[in-house]
Amino acid sequence: MNYPLYIRSVPTENELKFHYMVHTSLDVVDEKISAMGKALVDQRELYLGLLYPTEDYKVYGYVTNSKVKFVMVVDSSNTALRDNEIRSMFRKLHNSYTDVMCNPFYNPGDRIQSRAFDGMVTSMMIQVC
Amino acid sequence: MEAAAGGLCGSGPPLLLSEGEQQCYSELFARCAGASGGGPGPGPPEAARAAPGATTAAAGPVADLFRASQLPAETLHQITELCGAKRVGYFGLTQFYVALKLIAAAQSGLPVRIESIKCELPLPRFMMSKTDAEIRFGNTAELHGTKVQIPYLITEKNTFKRIDDEDKQETQSPSMSPLASPPSSPPHYQRVPLSHGYSKLRSSTEQMHSAPYEARQPLVPPEGPSSGGPGAKPPRHQASLIRSFSVERELQDNSTSYPDEPWRITEEQREYYVNQFRSLQPDPSSFISGSVAKNFFTKSKLSIPELSYIWELSDADCDGALTLPEFCAAFHLIVARKNGYPLPEGLPPTLQPEYLQAAFPKPKWECALFDSYSESVPANQQPRDLNRMEKLSIKDMADFPVPTQDVTGDDKQALKSATDEALPKDMSEDSATPKDSNSLKARPRSRSYSSTSIEEAMKRGEDPPTPPPRPQKTHSRASSLDLNKVFQPSVPASKSGLLPPPPALPPRPCPSQSEQASEAEVHPQLNRAPSQAAESSPTKKEIAYSQPPSKPIRRKFRPENQATENQEPSTIVSGPAPVATVKTHPAVQKQSSKQKKAIQTAIRKNKEANAVLARLNSELQQQLKEVHQERIALENQLEQLRPVTVL
């Protein structure tokens, strides 16, 4: 139910820590989704906002209508990142994900190996860091 | 004859040239000398012999030729020295011949010495650059090899760089077999033939080359068979061959502007791809859905990640469906991959959909359905300034109130191509191209008449719709169909149902006249409604019109309907609308039976899809449970291992 389709971190040391943080934040995401209640599914915002802050990092969440979750972990010292930038990043992710889905050779649930997706994520992360 | 040629120049050693070599060399010499004005051209050897001093080969072409022999620069220097050109300062006939002989020797692996030219040598091999006509002189073995490579080397006009990958190409035909039944056969051979002609003269491989040579004949003014080839004939023959080469070269000029030759699709390949497309989807202007394409390309036995990557490259608009140019690009990439080419990082320019449409206008359209509709339109019309049109169309798209953000990019393509027609008012060739369907002709003409912005807006509203004559399931379709029928008689010889707009417009000679304008307004509005409705069906990715479920179409239609009403500046809509509905009743019944069948097939297919999905779902659920359990186990472990932290 909650296996990763795609994980990327920049820089690459401490990668495992980020993996763990993302994994634990999934619970928070689930919580937020279920908090809306079933009746409000259509009105639910895709962007979930700041999930929870730690002393070092901020974690943002986004969920698609097909319950695919995007989680972004950002360094707390990166104060230049504003909310709408995060939103636009999630939107780009969502669009790229849609493009990946359009590929008939992609089976939903597979790890994402699309080079276009990779490229988009890399450029986005480089932009931020 | 040969001995005389060699013995003419006292400085060099006597040259012994075989007949074939004689022809080869004199032709080459003629080519190189032709550049230096006043050369003898394909003069007969006698003339050249008569005035040795006057005929020299220009250094430029000679250098190109030598480089084309693909020998290292060192060797070429040696050869130049040895043949005496350095000494005398120019490439006279003898020097040239000696040099060619030395090149042949070097290519055969013999040391570059004067002595080597005394042996019996094969013809030197030259891989010509684009600037010269492509000539491949080869020994018989190579010719055999090239014959096998038919699917790729057939029109060698484009294989300039591909020649570098000759080895790879030789594996092409065996690996092509699973995918293709190559349109093989020597008659398709059109380019290698110069050498064939000469080899015939050499009388070593006559049968094999007679066929290609015959094929060559149509291109060449009949000079008589090459057998025997006495003195006067071969030079004339050379001249005609050279002429035809240059003609072909010119024909290909507009397509040889890109350096990435392996990614260029030749005519043969293009035809093959188009045929394959047709086998999957009879309408060449429509698209292949993702699943169909997936099944088809999986047959190529490439790995799924590679196929996935190829799809990513070729589906430029990321709509999950392949139009004909996209399909050709994908197919070409697959074929290239199967033959060992690594996949490129990005789609090469020669495989871009716009380029493919411009470069290869399709010869025939099976149904007039989408003639005026899809991006094939620009291809049908002469390869023109597509870029300009597309830029203009992109600008225009912003003006569209009609929702173009549908997931399917086909909508955009349709709109784009439709606006293409709206824009080029100055493109007089629109109305001139005979290939276009009447609707095409009519619409551009109507564009050129319009001057008021209102009418332009209206016409733009008409453009996207270009509805196919397929019966639609929703009420909107019914109305559209009838209107189509209403207008159809006025449009001669057009099968598509999307003609309503054009017939309405011609009656207006001058758009500035308001009465006529208002009259015209009525018709386009009527037509817009149906055409937009009809357009909603092509926006579906499914091939068969029966596939798309009715609900999405209705949904799409309504916003479009509202959009059209927003668009209209006047309130004439309400007037014609009831009129339209009255007319539609008779037509509705005729269509209802068709619609029923369509619906039933759609239902069946949906049920099958459902079954598949249900199965998939259950499998996934199982996987899910397993993974969930794993997760729980891991979390437990983590809990035990990690110290307690506040999160």
PDB file of N, CA and C in Angstrom, chain A residues 1-3 17 20-21 23-24 26-27 30 52-55 98-110 113-118, chain B residues 290-291 293-294 297-298 304-305 307-309 311-312 315 317-320 343-345 407 541 620 623-624 627-628 631 635 638-639 642 647:
ATOM      1  N   MET A   1       0.831  -1.203   0.000  1.00  0.00           N
ATOM      2  CA  MET A   1       0.000   0.000   0.000  1.00  0.00           C
ATOM      3  C   MET A   1       0.866   1.253   0.000  1.00  0.00           C
ATOM      4  N   ASN A   2       1.927   1.191   0.690  1.00  0.00           N
ATOM      5  CA  ASN A   2       2.759   2.390   0.770  1.00  0.00           C
ATOM      6  C   ASN A   2       4.202   2.065   0.446  1.00  0.00           C
ATOM      7  N   TYR A   3       4.404   1.578  -0.739  1.00  0.00           N
ATOM      8  CA  TYR A   3       5.781   1.319  -1.135  1.00  0.00           C
ATOM      9  C   TYR A   3       6.226   2.463  -2.043  1.00  0.00           C
ATOM     10  N   LYS A  17      18.338   8.285   6.099  1.00  0.00           N
ATOM     11  CA  LYS A  17      17.575   9.073   7.064  1.00  0.00           C
ATOM     12  C   LYS A  17      16.373   9.713   6.376  1.00  0.00           C
ATOM     13  N   TYR A  20      13.690   7.266   5.746  1.00  0.00           N
ATOM     14  CA  TYR A  20      12.923   6.973   6.961  1.00  0.00           C
ATOM     15  C   TYR A  20      11.938   8.096   7.259  1.00  0.00           C
ATOM     16  N   MET A  21      12.401   9.319   7.099  1.00  0.00           N
ATOM     17  CA  MET A  21      11.504  10.434   7.395  1.00  0.00           C
ATOM     18  C   MET A  21      10.308  10.423   6.471  1.00  0.00           C
ATOM     19  N   HIS A  23       9.037   7.894   5.049  1.00  0.00           N
ATOM     20  CA  HIS A  23       8.187   6.766   5.385  1.00  0.00           C
ATOM     21  C   HIS A  23       7.300   7.074   6.582  1.00  0.00           C
ATOM     22  N   THR A  24       7.903   7.685   7.573  1.00  0.00           N
ATOM     23  CA  THR A  24       7.094   7.980   8.746  1.00  0.00           C
ATOM     24  C   THR A  24       6.073   9.072   8.459  1.00  0.00           C
ATOM     25  N   LEU A  26       4.368   9.330   5.994  1.00  0.00           N
ATOM     26  CA  LEU A  26       3.197   8.771   5.304  1.00  0.00           C
ATOM     27  C   LEU A  26       2.018   8.649   6.258  1.00  0.00           C
ATOM     28  N   ASP A  27       2.333   8.343   7.496  1.00  0.00           N
ATOM     29  CA  ASP A  27       1.248   8.240   8.470  1.00  0.00           C
ATOM     30  C   ASP A  27       0.524   9.565   8.621  1.00  0.00           C
ATOM     31  N   ASP A  30      -1.693  10.076   5.686  1.00  0.00           N
ATOM     32  CA  ASP A  30      -2.921   9.288   5.800  1.00  0.00           C
ATOM     33  C   ASP A  30      -3.889   9.935   6.760  1.00  0.00           C
ATOM     34  N   TYR A  52       4.800  18.131   9.052  1.00  0.00           N
ATOM     35  CA  TYR A  52       5.266  18.389  10.425  1.00  0.00           C
ATOM     36  C   TYR A  52       6.694  18.883  10.347  1.00  0.00           C
ATOM     37  N   PRO A  53       7.039  19.743  11.246  1.00  0.00           N
ATOM     38  CA  PRO A  53       8.416  20.234  11.253  1.00  0.00           C
ATOM     39  C   PRO A  53       9.256  19.509  12.293  1.00  0.00           C
ATOM     40  N   THR A  54      10.471  19.211  11.941  1.00  0.00           N
ATOM     41  CA  THR A  54      11.431  18.788  12.942  1.00  0.00           C
ATOM     42  C   THR A  54      12.366  19.971  13.165  1.00  0.00           C
ATOM     43  N   GLU A  55      13.365  19.762  13.973  1.00  0.00           N
ATOM     44  CA  GLU A  55      14.267  20.905  14.199  1.00  0.00           C
ATOM     45  C   GLU A  55      15.124  21.173  12.969  1.00  0.00           C
ATOM     46  N   THR A  98       1.920  12.256 -14.311  1.00  0.00           N
ATOM     47  CA  THR A  98       0.863  11.949 -15.282  1.00  0.00           C
ATOM     48  C   THR A  98       1.464  11.506 -16.608  1.00  0.00           C
ATOM     49  N   ASP A  99       2.508  12.217 -17.013  1.00  0.00           N
ATOM     50  CA  ASP A  99       3.158  11.817 -18.259  1.00  0.00           C
ATOM     51  C   ASP A  99       3.697  10.406 -18.161  1.00  0.00           C
ATOM     52  N   VAL A 100       4.253  10.095 -17.021  1.00  0.00           N
ATOM     53  CA  VAL A 100       4.765   8.730 -16.860  1.00  0.00           C
ATOM     54  C   VAL A 100       3.626   7.736 -16.971  1.00  0.00           C
ATOM     55  N   MET A 101       2.509   8.056 -16.380  1.00  0.00           N
ATOM     56  CA  MET A 101       1.363   7.160 -16.440  1.00  0.00           C
ATOM     57  C   MET A 101       0.875   6.956 -17.862  1.00  0.00           C
ATOM     58  N   CYS A 102       1.027   7.986 -18.685  1.00  0.00           N
ATOM     59  CA  CYS A 102       0.513   7.871 -20.041  1.00  0.00           C
ATOM     60  C   CYS A 102       1.305   6.855 -20.847  1.00  0.00           C
ATOM     61  N   ASN A 103       2.468   6.535 -20.397  1.00  0.00           N
ATOM     62  CA  ASN A 103       3.281   5.576 -21.126  1.00  0.00           C
ATOM     63  C   ASN A 103       2.700   4.184 -20.929  1.00  0.00           C
ATOM     64  N   PRO A 104       2.253   3.551 -22.015  1.00  0.00           N
ATOM     65  CA  PRO A 104       1.585   2.266 -21.834  1.00  0.00           C
ATOM     66  C   PRO A 104       2.504   1.193 -21.291  1.00  0.00           C
ATOM     67  N   PHE A 105       3.779   1.418 -21.414  1.00  0.00           N
ATOM     68  CA  PHE A 105       4.691   0.400 -20.912  1.00  0.00           C
ATOM     69  C   PHE A 105       4.928   0.523 -19.417  1.00  0.00           C
ATOM     70  N   TYR A 106       4.370   1.543 -18.836  1.00  0.00           N
ATOM     71  CA  TYR A 106       4.541   1.715 -17.402  1.00  0.00           C
ATOM     72  C   TYR A 106       3.389   1.043 -16.686  1.00  0.00           C
ATOM     73  N   ASN A 107       3.703   0.109 -15.806  1.00  0.00           N
ATOM     74  CA  ASN A 107       2.648  -0.515 -15.016  1.00  0.00           C
ATOM     75  C   ASN A 107       2.522   0.224 -13.709  1.00  0.00           C
ATOM     76  N   PRO A 108       1.342   0.664 -13.391  1.00  0.00           N
ATOM     77  CA  PRO A 108       1.185   1.404 -12.137  1.00  0.00           C
ATOM     78  C   PRO A 108       1.655   0.549 -10.983  1.00  0.00           C
ATOM     79  N   GLY A 109       2.492   1.148 -10.154  1.00  0.00           N
ATOM     80  CA  GLY A 109       3.048   0.392  -9.053  1.00  0.00           C
ATOM     81  C   GLY A 109       4.496   0.037  -9.291  1.00  0.00           C
ATOM     82  N   ASP A 110       4.941   0.150 -10.528  1.00  0.00           N
ATOM     83  CA  ASP A 110       6.355  -0.078 -10.778  1.00  0.00           C
ATOM     84  C   ASP A 110       7.140   1.112 -10.277  1.00  0.00           C
ATOM     85  N   GLN A 113      10.998   4.767 -13.802  1.00  0.00           N
ATOM     86  CA  GLN A 113      12.334   4.801 -14.376  1.00  0.00           C
ATOM     87  C   GLN A 113      12.398   5.740 -15.553  1.00  0.00           C
ATOM     88  N   SER A 114      11.412   6.580 -15.660  1.00  0.00           N
ATOM     89  CA  SER A 114      11.362   7.464 -16.809  1.00  0.00           C
ATOM     90  C   SER A 114      12.467   8.502 -16.730  1.00  0.00           C
ATOM     91  N   ARG A 115      13.191   8.645 -17.831  1.00  0.00           N
ATOM     92  CA  ARG A 115      14.285   9.613 -17.820  1.00  0.00           C
ATOM     93  C   ARG A 115      13.764  11.035 -17.771  1.00  0.00           C
ATOM     94  N   ALA A 116      12.620  11.234 -18.376  1.00  0.00           N
ATOM     95  CA  ALA A 116      12.059  12.579 -18.340  1.00  0.00           C
ATOM     96  C   ALA A 116      11.710  12.964 -16.907  1.00  0.00           C
ATOM     97  N   PHE A 117      11.168  12.018 -16.197  1.00  0.00           N
ATOM     98  CA  PHE A 117      10.809  12.278 -14.805  1.00  0.00           C
ATOM     99  C   PHE A 117      12.066  12.570 -13.991  1.00  0.00           C
ATOM    100  N   ASP A 118      13.058  11.744 -14.177  1.00  0.00           N
ATOM    101  CA  ASP A 118      14.335  11.957 -13.485  1.00  0.00           C
ATOM    102  C   ASP A 118      14.875  13.342 -13.744  1.00  0.00           C
TER     103      ASP A 118
ATOM    104  N   GLY B 290      -2.597   3.548 -26.580  1.00  0.00           N
ATOM    105  CA  GLY B 290      -1.413   3.064 -25.887  1.00  0.00           C
ATOM    106  C   GLY B 290      -1.348   1.561 -25.826  1.00  0.00           C
ATOM    107  N   SER B 291      -2.472   0.934 -25.507  1.00  0.00           N
ATOM    108  CA  SER B 291      -2.419  -0.508 -25.322  1.00  0.00           C
ATOM    109  C   SER B 291      -2.149  -1.223 -26.641  1.00  0.00           C
ATOM    110  N   ALA B 293      -0.571  -0.018 -29.218  1.00  0.00           N
ATOM    111  CA  ALA B 293       0.840   0.197 -29.548  1.00  0.00           C
ATOM    112  C   ALA B 293       1.734  -0.666 -28.674  1.00  0.00           C
ATOM    113  N   LYS B 294       1.352  -0.786 -27.433  1.00  0.00           N
ATOM    114  CA  LYS B 294       2.180  -1.584 -26.529  1.00  0.00           C
ATOM    115  C   LYS B 294       2.256  -3.015 -27.015  1.00  0.00           C
ATOM    116  N   PHE B 297       4.469  -3.158 -30.152  1.00  0.00           N
ATOM    117  CA  PHE B 297       5.905  -2.968 -29.976  1.00  0.00           C
ATOM    118  C   PHE B 297       6.515  -4.038 -29.100  1.00  0.00           C
ATOM    119  N   THR B 298       5.698  -4.649 -28.279  1.00  0.00           N
ATOM    120  CA  THR B 298       6.243  -5.731 -27.456  1.00  0.00           C
ATOM    121  C   THR B 298       6.693  -6.880 -28.333  1.00  0.00           C
ATOM    122  N   ILE B 304      11.210  -4.151 -21.685  1.00  0.00           N
ATOM    123  CA  ILE B 304      10.169  -3.183 -21.349  1.00  0.00           C
ATOM    124  C   ILE B 304      10.748  -1.817 -21.004  1.00  0.00           C
ATOM    125  N   PRO B 305      11.794  -1.735 -20.199  1.00  0.00           N
ATOM    126  CA  PRO B 305      12.324  -0.391 -19.938  1.00  0.00           C
ATOM    127  C   PRO B 305      12.746   0.330 -21.212  1.00  0.00           C
ATOM    128  N   LEU B 307      11.506  -0.150 -24.225  1.00  0.00           N
ATOM    129  CA  LEU B 307      10.296   0.239 -24.932  1.00  0.00           C
ATOM    130  C   LEU B 307       9.668   1.446 -24.251  1.00  0.00           C
ATOM    131  N   SER B 308       9.739   1.418 -22.938  1.00  0.00           N
ATOM    132  CA  SER B 308       9.179   2.536 -22.202  1.00  0.00           C
ATOM    133  C   SER B 308       9.918   3.813 -22.534  1.00  0.00           C
ATOM    134  N   TYR B 309      11.224   3.697 -22.642  1.00  0.00           N
ATOM    135  CA  TYR B 309      12.008   4.883 -22.968  1.00  0.00           C
ATOM    136  C   TYR B 309      11.739   5.341 -24.381  1.00  0.00           C
ATOM    137  N   TRP B 311       9.039   4.948 -26.009  1.00  0.00           N
ATOM    138  CA  TRP B 311       7.740   5.610 -26.013  1.00  0.00           C
ATOM    139  C   TRP B 311       7.865   7.030 -25.504  1.00  0.00           C
ATOM    140  N   GLU B 312       8.631   7.164 -24.438  1.00  0.00           N
ATOM    141  CA  GLU B 312       8.809   8.488 -23.868  1.00  0.00           C
ATOM    142  C   GLU B 312       9.386   9.453 -24.896  1.00  0.00           C
ATOM    143  N   ASP B 315       6.468   9.790 -27.984  1.00  0.00           N
ATOM    144  CA  ASP B 315       5.161  10.392 -27.725  1.00  0.00           C
ATOM    145  C   ASP B 315       5.388  11.817 -27.262  1.00  0.00           C
ATOM    146  N   ASP B 317       3.662  14.548 -27.268  1.00  0.00           N
ATOM    147  CA  ASP B 317       2.681  15.314 -26.519  1.00  0.00           C
ATOM    148  C   ASP B 317       2.179  14.572 -25.282  1.00  0.00           C
ATOM    149  N   CYS B 318       2.796  13.405 -25.036  1.00  0.00           N
ATOM    150  CA  CYS B 318       2.479  12.682 -23.798  1.00  0.00           C
ATOM    151  C   CYS B 318       0.994  12.455 -23.607  1.00  0.00           C
ATOM    152  N   ASP B 319       0.354  12.003 -24.654  1.00  0.00           N
ATOM    153  CA  ASP B 319      -1.074  11.798 -24.507  1.00  0.00           C
ATOM    154  C   ASP B 319      -1.437  10.329 -24.453  1.00  0.00           C
ATOM    155  N   GLY B 320      -0.446   9.476 -24.449  1.00  0.00           N
ATOM    156  CA  GLY B 320      -0.757   8.060 -24.356  1.00  0.00           C
ATOM    157  C   GLY B 320      -1.226   7.453 -25.662  1.00  0.00           C
ATOM    158  N   LEU B 343      20.145   4.172 -27.890  1.00  0.00           N
ATOM    159  CA  LEU B 343      19.041   5.117 -27.971  1.00  0.00           C
ATOM    160  C   LEU B 343      19.544   6.512 -27.634  1.00  0.00           C
ATOM    161  N   PRO B 344      19.025   7.507 -28.331  1.00  0.00           N
ATOM    162  CA  PRO B 344      19.517   8.860 -28.090  1.00  0.00           C
ATOM    163  C   PRO B 344      18.955   9.428 -26.788  1.00  0.00           C
ATOM    164  N   GLU B 345      19.590  10.497 -26.359  1.00  0.00           N
ATOM    165  CA  GLU B 345      19.113  11.133 -25.135  1.00  0.00           C
ATOM    166  C   GLU B 345      17.802  11.850 -25.379  1.00  0.00           C
ATOM    167  N   VAL B 407      -7.133  16.221 -21.493  1.00  0.00           N
ATOM    168  CA  VAL B 407      -5.941  15.388 -21.294  1.00  0.00           C
ATOM    169  C   VAL B 407      -5.363  14.968 -22.619  1.00  0.00           C
ATOM    170  N   LYS B 541      -9.033   9.026 -27.098  1.00  0.00           N
ATOM    171  CA  LYS B 541      -7.849   8.368 -27.615  1.00  0.00           C
ATOM    172  C   LYS B 541      -8.202   7.088 -28.337  1.00  0.00           C
ATOM    173  N   LEU B 620      -3.070  -7.179  -7.093  1.00  0.00           N
ATOM    174  CA  LEU B 620      -2.417  -6.077  -6.384  1.00  0.00           C
ATOM    175  C   LEU B 620      -2.793  -6.085  -4.914  1.00  0.00           C
ATOM    176  N   GLN B 623      -0.606  -8.490  -3.182  1.00  0.00           N
ATOM    177  CA  GLN B 623       0.737  -7.932  -3.005  1.00  0.00           C
ATOM    178  C   GLN B 623       0.738  -6.933  -1.876  1.00  0.00           C
ATOM    179  N   LEU B 624      -0.284  -6.152  -1.884  1.00  0.00           N
ATOM    180  CA  LEU B 624      -0.412  -5.113  -0.880  1.00  0.00           C
ATOM    181  C   LEU B 624      -0.386  -5.711   0.513  1.00  0.00           C
ATOM    182  N   VAL B 627       3.099  -6.837   1.432  1.00  0.00           N
ATOM    183  CA  VAL B 627       4.017  -5.732   1.720  1.00  0.00           C
ATOM    184  C   VAL B 627       3.650  -5.083   3.036  1.00  0.00           C
ATOM    185  N   HIS B 628       2.387  -5.010   3.282  1.00  0.00           N
ATOM    186  CA  HIS B 628       1.950  -4.421   4.541  1.00  0.00           C
ATOM    187  C   HIS B 628       2.511  -5.184   5.722  1.00  0.00           C
ATOM    188  N   ARG B 631       6.041  -4.473   6.142  1.00  0.00           N
ATOM    189  CA  ARG B 631       6.242  -3.153   6.743  1.00  0.00           C
ATOM    190  C   ARG B 631       6.071  -3.224   8.239  1.00  0.00           C
ATOM    191  N   GLU B 635       8.848  -2.210  10.930  1.00  0.00           N
ATOM    192  CA  GLU B 635       8.616  -1.145  11.904  1.00  0.00           C
ATOM    193  C   GLU B 635       8.886  -1.654  13.306  1.00  0.00           C
ATOM    194  N   LEU B 638      12.513  -1.665  13.824  1.00  0.00           N
ATOM    195  CA  LEU B 638      13.006  -0.304  14.016  1.00  0.00           C
ATOM    196  C   LEU B 638      12.738   0.171  15.427  1.00  0.00           C
ATOM    197  N   GLU B 639      11.546  -0.089  15.856  1.00  0.00           N
ATOM    198  CA  GLU B 639      11.181   0.334  17.198  1.00  0.00           C
ATOM    199  C   GLU B 639      12.154  -0.211  18.224  1.00  0.00           C
ATOM    200  N   ARG B 642      15.789   1.537  17.495  1.00  0.00           N
ATOM    201  CA  ARG B 642      16.004   2.975  17.695  1.00  0.00           C
ATOM    202  C   ARG B 642      15.724   3.370  19.119  1.00  0.00           C
ATOM    203  N   LEU B 647       9.047  12.803  17.789  1.00  0.00           N
ATOM    204  CA  LEU B 647       8.910  13.187  16.378  1.00  0.00           C
ATOM    205  C   LEU B 647       7.790  14.205  16.241  1.00  0.00           C
TER     206      LEU B 647
END
